[in-house]
Amino acid sequence: MNAGVESADLVLSGGGVLGIGHVGAVSVLEERGYRFERIAGTSAGAIVGSLLAAGMPSARLRELVGSLEYPRFLDKGGVDRIPVFGAPLSVVLENGYAEGKYFVERLAGWLDELGVRTFRDLRRDDRGGDPRPEHSWKLVVMTADVSRGQLLRLPWDYERYGLDPDEQRVVDAVRASISVPYLFEPAKLVYPSGESLLVDGGLLTNYPIDLFDRTDGRRSRWPTIGVTLIPQLPAGDTKLIPQLAALRLVPGFRFLESVITTAVVGRDQGYLAQPWVRERTIEVDALGVNPFDFEIAPEAVERLYESGRRAATEFLDAAKVRT
């Protein structure tokens, strides 16, 4: 363990049920003396990142994430319960299979226990930091606005919609970030002049490792460390979401599913090959677990946690961290 505390920014990729791997990696970073100044996350990374930013220790986080009832994430509304045709109808009428209410209730409860409700509660005072005003919060959540066709970095981009970032609920931003297209109903962002549909930020950037890099020509005061969970796509198989099997009978849906899967999963495979990305990235072995397997066994959850710890240990022992 390091003798003192070392600051770092932390970036956590998406990864569905693989998110416990983030917790394993973070537990080693904490044991080695790292303190996270700012945290960015997409999808599963946004879940873990929001709780870390709120002050939850990794030991408690392991307990909570490890005890989640993953099948309940795919909560169904009235339309979904119709035999055979429920899932296709839900996708057509509601733009998604699951409602995500169980997730919102659980995460909101955990954040409330930590005294965090809105982004105001995650304000940070760092007078010597990046001069850009958006760096005033400890957490950044990545999502995509499919109504406007643009990437959103929340709370940074709420002002584009005429909204006060400090007044927006953290859980709503994270709910938007987990909205894998067609698997979850999109989140709605209501603002003075209209309404937008928000989906999984991984559609545009699953691993924003350069988000906190300075743009004013000054050297960073501490490193950015990233953790990725995304598995390699099986050769010739881009059908990773079992809940959408019934929709593959719809003409053209197989191709659309392949496009979505490649956007959320496949793009990062080439991105990670770049030296400037790889040298500050902890790559967690997904152990062949499907990121959308919401029937994941407790034993697999434990193996993923240990995989995260192993990856972080190897990374730090190799002294790969760079500012």
mmCIF file of C-alpha atoms in Angstrom:
data_model
loop_
_atom_site.group_PDB
_atom_site.id
_atom_site.type_symbol
_atom_site.label_atom_id
_atom_site.label_comp_id
_atom_site.label_asym_id
_atom_site.label_seq_id
_atom_site.Cartn_x
_atom_site.Cartn_y
_atom_site.Cartn_z
ATOM 1 C CA MET A 1 0.000 0.000 0.000
ATOM 2 C CA ASN A 2 1.172 3.552 -0.761
ATOM 3 C CA ALA A 3 2.439 5.582 2.187
ATOM 4 C CA GLY A 4 0.176 8.558 1.408
ATOM 5 C CA VAL A 5 -2.935 9.506 -0.505
ATOM 6 C CA GLU A 6 -2.607 9.955 -4.262
ATOM 7 C CA SER A 7 -5.179 11.846 -6.300
ATOM 8 C CA ALA A 8 -6.525 10.539 -9.596
ATOM 9 C CA ASP A 9 -9.462 11.020 -11.916
ATOM 10 C CA LEU A 10 -11.407 7.836 -12.609
ATOM 11 C CA VAL A 11 -13.208 6.797 -15.804
ATOM 12 C CA LEU A 12 -15.460 3.718 -15.792
ATOM 13 C CA SER A 13 -16.780 2.096 -18.960
ATOM 14 C CA GLY A 14 -20.179 0.603 -19.572
ATOM 15 C CA GLY A 15 -20.648 -3.128 -19.235
ATOM 16 C CA GLY A 16 -24.099 -4.149 -18.012
ATOM 17 C CA VAL A 17 -23.990 -6.824 -15.310
ATOM 18 C CA LEU A 18 -20.197 -6.835 -15.516
ATOM 19 C CA GLY A 19 -20.172 -3.712 -13.323
ATOM 20 C CA ILE A 20 -19.022 -5.652 -10.255
ATOM 21 C CA GLY A 21 -15.653 -5.839 -12.041
ATOM 22 C CA HIS A 22 -15.385 -2.060 -11.602
ATOM 23 C CA VAL A 23 -15.881 -2.490 -7.876
ATOM 24 C CA GLY A 24 -13.084 -5.060 -7.695
ATOM 25 C CA ALA A 25 -10.671 -2.770 -9.539
ATOM 26 C CA VAL A 26 -11.604 0.250 -7.432
ATOM 27 C CA SER A 27 -11.119 -1.708 -4.208
ATOM 28 C CA VAL A 28 -7.454 -2.271 -5.128
ATOM 29 C CA LEU A 29 -6.979 1.384 -6.104
ATOM 30 C CA GLU A 30 -8.377 2.447 -2.737
ATOM 31 C CA GLU A 31 -6.113 -0.010 -0.922
ATOM 32 C CA ARG A 32 -3.131 1.460 -2.763
ATOM 33 C CA GLY A 33 -4.014 4.922 -1.477
ATOM 34 C CA TYR A 34 -5.817 6.508 -4.433
ATOM 35 C CA ARG A 35 -8.465 9.174 -3.871
ATOM 36 C CA PHE A 36 -10.758 10.023 -6.775
ATOM 37 C CA GLU A 37 -11.094 13.731 -7.485
ATOM 38 C CA ARG A 38 -13.528 13.374 -10.406
ATOM 39 C CA ILE A 39 -15.326 10.343 -11.787
ATOM 40 C CA ALA A 40 -16.884 9.762 -15.194
ATOM 41 C CA GLY A 41 -18.990 6.756 -16.075
ATOM 42 C CA THR A 42 -21.136 5.258 -18.776
ATOM 43 C CA SER A 43 -24.003 2.850 -18.051
ATOM 44 C CA ALA A 44 -22.683 0.338 -15.468
ATOM 45 C CA GLY A 45 -19.770 2.704 -14.915
ATOM 46 C CA ALA A 46 -22.230 5.497 -14.155
ATOM 47 C CA ILE A 47 -23.919 3.356 -11.493
ATOM 48 C CA VAL A 48 -20.661 2.534 -9.718
ATOM 49 C CA GLY A 49 -19.267 6.024 -10.314
ATOM 50 C CA SER A 50 -22.291 7.791 -8.830
ATOM 51 C CA LEU A 51 -21.993 5.848 -5.580
ATOM 52 C CA LEU A 52 -18.233 6.380 -5.377
ATOM 53 C CA ALA A 53 -18.668 10.102 -6.006
ATOM 54 C CA ALA A 54 -21.285 10.188 -3.251
ATOM 55 C CA GLY A 55 -18.708 8.793 -0.835
ATOM 56 C CA MET A 56 -19.560 5.105 -0.638
ATOM 57 C CA PRO A 57 -16.515 2.944 0.273
ATOM 58 C CA SER A 58 -15.741 0.110 -2.138
ATOM 59 C CA ALA A 59 -16.373 -2.516 0.570
ATOM 60 C CA ARG A 60 -19.964 -1.310 0.992
ATOM 61 C CA LEU A 61 -20.324 -0.987 -2.760
ATOM 62 C CA ARG A 62 -19.256 -4.593 -3.209
ATOM 63 C CA GLU A 63 -21.904 -5.686 -0.729
ATOM 64 C CA LEU A 64 -24.692 -3.750 -2.448
ATOM 65 C CA VAL A 65 -23.821 -4.499 -6.062
ATOM 66 C CA GLY A 66 -23.153 -8.141 -5.236
ATOM 67 C CA SER A 67 -26.579 -8.499 -3.650
ATOM 68 C CA LEU A 68 -28.581 -6.947 -6.480
ATOM 69 C CA GLU A 69 -31.491 -8.938 -7.841
ATOM 70 C CA TYR A 70 -30.402 -8.562 -11.440
ATOM 71 C CA PRO A 71 -33.537 -10.075 -13.045
ATOM 72 C CA ARG A 72 -35.586 -7.289 -11.449
ATOM 73 C CA PHE A 73 -33.695 -4.733 -13.529
ATOM 74 C CA LEU A 74 -35.845 -5.915 -16.435
ATOM 75 C CA ASP A 75 -39.118 -4.846 -14.824
ATOM 76 C CA LYS A 76 -42.138 -5.033 -17.094
ATOM 77 C CA GLY A 77 -45.133 -2.774 -17.554
ATOM 78 C CA GLY A 78 -48.619 -3.729 -18.689
ATOM 79 C CA VAL A 79 -47.773 -4.128 -22.364
ATOM 80 C CA ASP A 80 -44.718 -6.301 -21.655
ATOM 81 C CA ARG A 81 -46.833 -8.895 -19.839
ATOM 82 C CA ILE A 82 -48.849 -9.807 -22.918
ATOM 83 C CA PRO A 83 -47.859 -13.406 -23.853
ATOM 84 C CA VAL A 84 -45.627 -13.793 -26.945
ATOM 85 C CA PHE A 85 -46.310 -10.325 -28.351
ATOM 86 C CA GLY A 86 -45.547 -8.315 -25.199
ATOM 87 C CA ALA A 87 -41.873 -7.615 -25.886
ATOM 88 C CA PRO A 88 -42.310 -6.578 -29.543
ATOM 89 C CA LEU A 89 -45.282 -4.371 -28.650
ATOM 90 C CA SER A 90 -43.371 -2.744 -25.818
ATOM 91 C CA VAL A 91 -40.498 -1.913 -28.143
ATOM 92 C CA VAL A 92 -42.856 -0.500 -30.780
ATOM 93 C CA LEU A 93 -45.117 1.449 -28.406
ATOM 94 C CA GLU A 94 -42.666 2.370 -25.617
ATOM 95 C CA ASN A 95 -39.287 2.163 -27.423
ATOM 96 C CA GLY A 96 -37.980 -0.393 -24.944
ATOM 97 C CA TYR A 97 -38.449 -3.753 -23.206
ATOM 98 C CA ALA A 98 -37.903 -2.834 -19.532
ATOM 99 C CA GLU A 99 -39.081 0.183 -17.538
ATOM 100 C CA GLY A 100 -36.117 0.567 -15.169
ATOM 101 C CA LYS A 101 -38.220 1.533 -12.127
ATOM 102 C CA TYR A 102 -36.578 -1.041 -9.835
ATOM 103 C CA PHE A 103 -33.154 0.352 -10.663
ATOM 104 C CA VAL A 104 -34.227 3.946 -9.984
ATOM 105 C CA GLU A 105 -35.737 3.038 -6.609
ATOM 106 C CA ARG A 106 -32.636 1.163 -5.456
ATOM 107 C CA LEU A 107 -30.075 3.715 -6.622
ATOM 108 C CA ALA A 108 -32.093 6.689 -5.355
ATOM 109 C CA GLY A 109 -32.327 5.029 -1.941
ATOM 110 C CA TRP A 110 -28.583 4.394 -1.749
ATOM 111 C CA LEU A 111 -27.749 7.937 -2.808
ATOM 112 C CA ASP A 112 -30.205 9.371 -0.288
ATOM 113 C CA GLU A 113 -28.433 7.444 2.471
ATOM 114 C CA LEU A 114 -25.231 9.218 1.432
ATOM 115 C CA GLY A 115 -26.879 12.630 1.412
ATOM 116 C CA VAL A 116 -26.873 12.945 -2.380
ATOM 117 C CA ARG A 117 -29.962 13.783 -4.407
ATOM 118 C CA THR A 118 -29.068 16.435 -6.986
ATOM 119 C CA PHE A 119 -25.803 17.393 -8.648
ATOM 120 C CA ARG A 120 -25.523 20.299 -6.221
ATOM 121 C CA ASP A 121 -24.633 17.676 -3.632
ATOM 122 C CA LEU A 122 -21.641 16.664 -5.787
ATOM 123 C CA ARG A 123 -20.170 20.133 -6.222
ATOM 124 C CA ARG A 124 -16.402 20.389 -5.783
ATOM 125 C CA ASP A 125 -14.231 23.404 -4.973
ATOM 126 C CA ASP A 126 -10.888 23.217 -6.749
ATOM 127 C CA ARG A 127 -9.522 26.689 -7.400
ATOM 128 C CA GLY A 128 -6.320 25.411 -8.958
ATOM 129 C CA GLY A 129 -8.082 23.085 -11.350
ATOM 130 C CA ASP A 130 -9.229 23.234 -14.938
ATOM 131 C CA PRO A 131 -10.700 26.715 -15.553
ATOM 132 C CA ARG A 132 -13.682 25.360 -17.507
ATOM 133 C CA PRO A 133 -16.807 25.824 -15.346
ATOM 134 C CA GLU A 134 -18.138 22.362 -16.140
ATOM 135 C CA HIS A 135 -15.383 20.843 -14.023
ATOM 136 C CA SER A 136 -17.223 21.988 -10.912
ATOM 137 C CA TRP A 137 -18.805 18.603 -10.202
ATOM 138 C CA LYS A 138 -17.286 15.375 -8.937
ATOM 139 C CA LEU A 139 -19.375 13.158 -11.259
ATOM 140 C CA VAL A 140 -19.954 13.154 -15.010
ATOM 141 C CA VAL A 141 -22.486 10.758 -16.549
ATOM 142 C CA MET A 142 -22.411 9.946 -20.257
ATOM 143 C CA THR A 143 -25.659 9.579 -22.179
ATOM 144 C CA ALA A 144 -26.942 10.234 -25.698
ATOM 145 C CA ASP A 145 -29.855 12.409 -26.806
ATOM 146 C CA VAL A 146 -31.394 10.577 -29.760
ATOM 147 C CA SER A 147 -33.961 13.338 -30.261
ATOM 148 C CA ARG A 148 -31.240 15.867 -31.010
ATOM 149 C CA GLY A 149 -28.582 13.397 -32.151
ATOM 150 C CA GLN A 150 -25.856 14.407 -29.717
ATOM 151 C CA LEU A 151 -23.695 13.193 -26.867
ATOM 152 C CA LEU A 152 -24.536 14.523 -23.410
ATOM 153 C CA ARG A 153 -22.146 14.853 -20.485
ATOM 154 C CA LEU A 154 -24.306 15.365 -17.420
ATOM 155 C CA PRO A 155 -24.427 17.645 -15.512
ATOM 156 C CA TRP A 156 -22.158 19.635 -17.851
ATOM 157 C CA ASP A 157 -24.680 19.881 -20.689
ATOM 158 C CA TYR A 158 -27.941 20.568 -18.849
ATOM 159 C CA GLU A 159 -27.576 24.281 -19.584
ATOM 160 C CA ARG A 160 -28.050 23.525 -23.304
ATOM 161 C CA TYR A 161 -31.656 22.734 -22.374
ATOM 162 C CA GLY A 162 -32.216 25.771 -20.182
ATOM 163 C CA LEU A 163 -31.906 23.655 -17.027
ATOM 164 C CA ASP A 164 -29.969 24.412 -13.851
ATOM 165 C CA PRO A 165 -27.429 21.562 -13.494
ATOM 166 C CA ASP A 166 -27.464 21.797 -9.715
ATOM 167 C CA GLU A 167 -31.216 21.120 -9.593
ATOM 168 C CA GLN A 168 -31.134 17.864 -11.617
ATOM 169 C CA ARG A 169 -31.335 14.503 -9.876
ATOM 170 C CA VAL A 170 -28.255 12.307 -10.093
ATOM 171 C CA VAL A 171 -30.350 9.139 -10.367
ATOM 172 C CA ASP A 172 -32.138 10.482 -13.468
ATOM 173 C CA ALA A 173 -28.833 11.035 -15.275
ATOM 174 C CA VAL A 174 -27.665 7.512 -14.401
ATOM 175 C CA ARG A 175 -31.026 6.037 -15.450
ATOM 176 C CA ALA A 176 -30.552 7.674 -18.852
ATOM 177 C CA SER A 177 -27.034 6.268 -19.147
ATOM 178 C CA ILE A 178 -28.137 2.637 -18.640
ATOM 179 C CA SER A 179 -30.822 2.819 -21.341
ATOM 180 C CA VAL A 180 -29.431 0.307 -23.830
ATOM 181 C CA PRO A 181 -31.586 0.908 -26.938
ATOM 182 C CA TYR A 182 -34.612 -1.410 -27.065
ATOM 183 C CA LEU A 183 -33.591 -3.231 -23.881
ATOM 184 C CA PHE A 184 -34.649 -0.323 -21.621
ATOM 185 C CA GLU A 185 -37.213 2.353 -22.365
ATOM 186 C CA PRO A 186 -35.411 5.640 -23.066
ATOM 187 C CA ALA A 187 -35.279 8.201 -20.275
ATOM 188 C CA LYS A 188 -37.155 11.425 -20.861
ATOM 189 C CA LEU A 189 -35.531 14.804 -20.334
ATOM 190 C CA VAL A 190 -38.196 17.482 -20.035
ATOM 191 C CA TYR A 191 -37.061 21.082 -20.454
ATOM 192 C CA PRO A 192 -38.777 24.459 -20.984
ATOM 193 C CA SER A 193 -38.991 24.211 -24.778
ATOM 194 C CA GLY A 194 -39.593 20.492 -25.243
ATOM 195 C CA GLU A 195 -38.633 16.933 -24.446
ATOM 196 C CA SER A 196 -35.788 14.624 -25.465
ATOM 197 C CA LEU A 197 -35.277 10.865 -25.322
ATOM 198 C CA LEU A 198 -31.979 9.806 -23.748
ATOM 199 C CA VAL A 199 -30.271 6.421 -24.160
ATOM 200 C CA ASP A 200 -27.085 4.597 -23.151
ATOM 201 C CA GLY A 201 -24.071 6.868 -23.533
ATOM 202 C CA GLY A 202 -22.149 3.882 -24.880
ATOM 203 C CA LEU A 203 -23.912 4.436 -28.178
ATOM 204 C CA LEU A 204 -21.512 7.356 -28.729
ATOM 205 C CA THR A 205 -18.763 6.992 -26.117
ATOM 206 C CA ASN A 206 -18.554 3.958 -23.898
ATOM 207 C CA TYR A 207 -15.164 4.845 -22.436
ATOM 208 C CA PRO A 208 -14.390 8.608 -22.350
ATOM 209 C CA ILE A 209 -10.849 8.246 -21.016
ATOM 210 C CA ASP A 210 -9.837 11.740 -22.220
ATOM 211 C CA LEU A 211 -12.792 13.560 -20.636
ATOM 212 C CA PHE A 212 -10.754 15.203 -17.887
ATOM 213 C CA ASP A 213 -7.647 15.980 -19.954
ATOM 214 C CA ARG A 214 -6.710 19.645 -19.661
ATOM 215 C CA THR A 215 -7.187 21.902 -22.675
ATOM 216 C CA ASP A 216 -5.417 25.011 -21.350
ATOM 217 C CA GLY A 217 -1.888 23.790 -22.088
ATOM 218 C CA ARG A 218 -1.069 23.076 -18.453
ATOM 219 C CA ARG A 219 0.107 19.714 -17.166
ATOM 220 C CA SER A 220 -2.389 17.577 -15.296
ATOM 221 C CA ARG A 221 -1.804 17.533 -11.552
ATOM 222 C CA TRP A 222 -2.703 13.858 -11.273
ATOM 223 C CA PRO A 223 -3.325 10.918 -13.608
ATOM 224 C CA THR A 224 -6.524 9.660 -15.110
ATOM 225 C CA ILE A 225 -7.060 5.947 -14.522
ATOM 226 C CA GLY A 226 -9.701 4.101 -16.517
ATOM 227 C CA VAL A 227 -11.364 0.731 -16.100
ATOM 228 C CA THR A 228 -12.963 -1.150 -18.997
ATOM 229 C CA LEU A 229 -15.189 -4.203 -18.873
ATOM 230 C CA ILE A 230 -16.311 -4.664 -22.442
ATOM 231 C CA PRO A 231 -15.781 -8.204 -23.752
ATOM 232 C CA GLN A 232 -14.497 -9.049 -27.178
ATOM 233 C CA LEU A 233 -17.363 -9.603 -29.613
ATOM 234 C CA PRO A 234 -17.637 -13.264 -30.618
ATOM 235 C CA ALA A 235 -16.662 -13.710 -34.251
ATOM 236 C CA GLY A 236 -19.746 -13.364 -36.413
ATOM 237 C CA ASP A 237 -22.067 -12.855 -33.420
ATOM 238 C CA THR A 238 -23.415 -9.415 -32.568
ATOM 239 C CA LYS A 239 -26.599 -10.688 -30.904
ATOM 240 C CA LEU A 240 -25.720 -10.182 -27.254
ATOM 241 C CA ILE A 241 -29.142 -9.247 -25.860
ATOM 242 C CA PRO A 242 -31.202 -12.409 -25.225
ATOM 243 C CA GLN A 243 -34.311 -10.467 -24.201
ATOM 244 C CA LEU A 244 -34.687 -9.246 -27.784
ATOM 245 C CA ALA A 245 -34.782 -12.722 -29.340
ATOM 246 C CA ALA A 246 -38.466 -12.423 -30.289
ATOM 247 C CA LEU A 247 -37.773 -9.233 -32.209
ATOM 248 C CA ARG A 248 -35.283 -10.979 -34.484
ATOM 249 C CA LEU A 249 -38.295 -12.303 -36.389
ATOM 250 C CA VAL A 250 -39.081 -8.735 -37.434
ATOM 251 C CA PRO A 251 -37.570 -7.956 -40.861
ATOM 252 C CA GLY A 252 -34.533 -5.743 -40.550
ATOM 253 C CA PHE A 253 -34.221 -5.983 -36.762
ATOM 254 C CA ARG A 254 -31.212 -8.337 -36.846
ATOM 255 C CA PHE A 255 -29.247 -5.704 -38.733
ATOM 256 C CA LEU A 256 -30.365 -2.934 -36.364
ATOM 257 C CA GLU A 257 -29.352 -5.044 -33.352
ATOM 258 C CA SER A 258 -25.921 -5.609 -34.893
ATOM 259 C CA VAL A 259 -25.483 -1.868 -35.387
ATOM 260 C CA ILE A 260 -26.427 -1.137 -31.755
ATOM 261 C CA THR A 261 -24.193 -3.893 -30.350
ATOM 262 C CA THR A 262 -21.234 -2.782 -32.451
ATOM 263 C CA ALA A 263 -21.723 0.831 -31.325
ATOM 264 C CA VAL A 264 -21.971 -0.039 -27.622
ATOM 265 C CA VAL A 265 -19.427 -2.874 -27.512
ATOM 266 C CA GLY A 266 -17.340 -3.196 -30.630
ATOM 267 C CA ARG A 267 -16.030 0.342 -31.095
ATOM 268 C CA ASP A 268 -13.904 0.276 -27.951
ATOM 269 C CA GLN A 269 -11.952 -2.753 -29.133
ATOM 270 C CA GLY A 270 -10.082 -0.591 -31.645
ATOM 271 C CA TYR A 271 -9.928 2.394 -29.296
ATOM 272 C CA LEU A 272 -8.113 0.391 -26.605
ATOM 273 C CA ALA A 273 -5.373 -0.547 -29.050
ATOM 274 C CA GLN A 274 -4.048 3.043 -29.028
ATOM 275 C CA PRO A 275 -0.993 3.379 -26.738
ATOM 276 C CA TRP A 276 -2.177 6.599 -25.040
ATOM 277 C CA VAL A 277 -5.402 4.828 -24.074
ATOM 278 C CA ARG A 278 -3.920 1.492 -23.092
ATOM 279 C CA GLU A 279 -1.213 2.949 -20.815
ATOM 280 C CA ARG A 280 -3.827 4.337 -18.397
ATOM 281 C CA THR A 281 -6.439 1.616 -18.687
ATOM 282 C CA ILE A 282 -7.187 -1.312 -16.394
ATOM 283 C CA GLU A 283 -8.699 -3.967 -18.665
ATOM 284 C CA VAL A 284 -10.892 -6.344 -16.680
ATOM 285 C CA ASP A 285 -11.346 -9.821 -18.157
ATOM 286 C CA ALA A 286 -15.104 -10.373 -18.548
ATOM 287 C CA LEU A 287 -14.539 -14.152 -18.243
ATOM 288 C CA GLY A 288 -16.956 -14.840 -21.071
ATOM 289 C CA VAL A 289 -19.932 -13.408 -19.164
ATOM 290 C CA ASN A 290 -22.555 -11.749 -21.353
ATOM 291 C CA PRO A 291 -22.946 -8.107 -20.215
ATOM 292 C CA PHE A 292 -26.714 -8.441 -20.670
ATOM 293 C CA ASP A 293 -27.133 -11.729 -18.802
ATOM 294 C CA PHE A 294 -29.501 -10.553 -16.079
ATOM 295 C CA GLU A 295 -29.783 -14.147 -14.862
ATOM 296 C CA ILE A 296 -26.129 -14.041 -13.828
ATOM 297 C CA ALA A 297 -25.277 -16.494 -11.041
ATOM 298 C CA PRO A 298 -23.825 -15.250 -7.708
ATOM 299 C CA GLU A 299 -20.687 -17.296 -8.395
ATOM 300 C CA ALA A 300 -20.123 -15.408 -11.649
ATOM 301 C CA VAL A 301 -20.581 -12.090 -9.853
ATOM 302 C CA GLU A 302 -17.867 -13.078 -7.368
ATOM 303 C CA ARG A 303 -15.517 -14.180 -10.165
ATOM 304 C CA LEU A 304 -15.964 -10.844 -11.934
ATOM 305 C CA TYR A 305 -15.161 -8.980 -8.729
ATOM 306 C CA GLU A 306 -11.954 -10.965 -8.340
ATOM 307 C CA SER A 307 -11.163 -10.419 -12.023
ATOM 308 C CA GLY A 308 -11.356 -6.667 -11.395
ATOM 309 C CA ARG A 309 -9.036 -6.928 -8.411
ATOM 310 C CA ARG A 310 -6.560 -9.019 -10.365
ATOM 311 C CA ALA A 311 -6.522 -6.613 -13.320
ATOM 312 C CA ALA A 312 -5.983 -3.563 -11.092
ATOM 313 C CA THR A 313 -3.204 -5.279 -9.147
ATOM 314 C CA GLU A 314 -1.353 -6.221 -12.331
ATOM 315 C CA PHE A 315 -1.803 -2.716 -13.729
ATOM 316 C CA LEU A 316 -0.431 -0.956 -10.655
ATOM 317 C CA ASP A 317 2.410 -3.420 -10.188
ATOM 318 C CA ALA A 318 3.482 -2.740 -13.766
ATOM 319 C CA ALA A 319 3.601 1.003 -12.975
ATOM 320 C CA LYS A 320 1.579 1.903 -16.066
ATOM 321 C CA VAL A 321 -0.088 5.002 -14.622
ATOM 322 C CA ARG A 322 0.817 8.215 -16.473
ATOM 323 C CA THR A 323 -0.350 11.778 -15.987
#
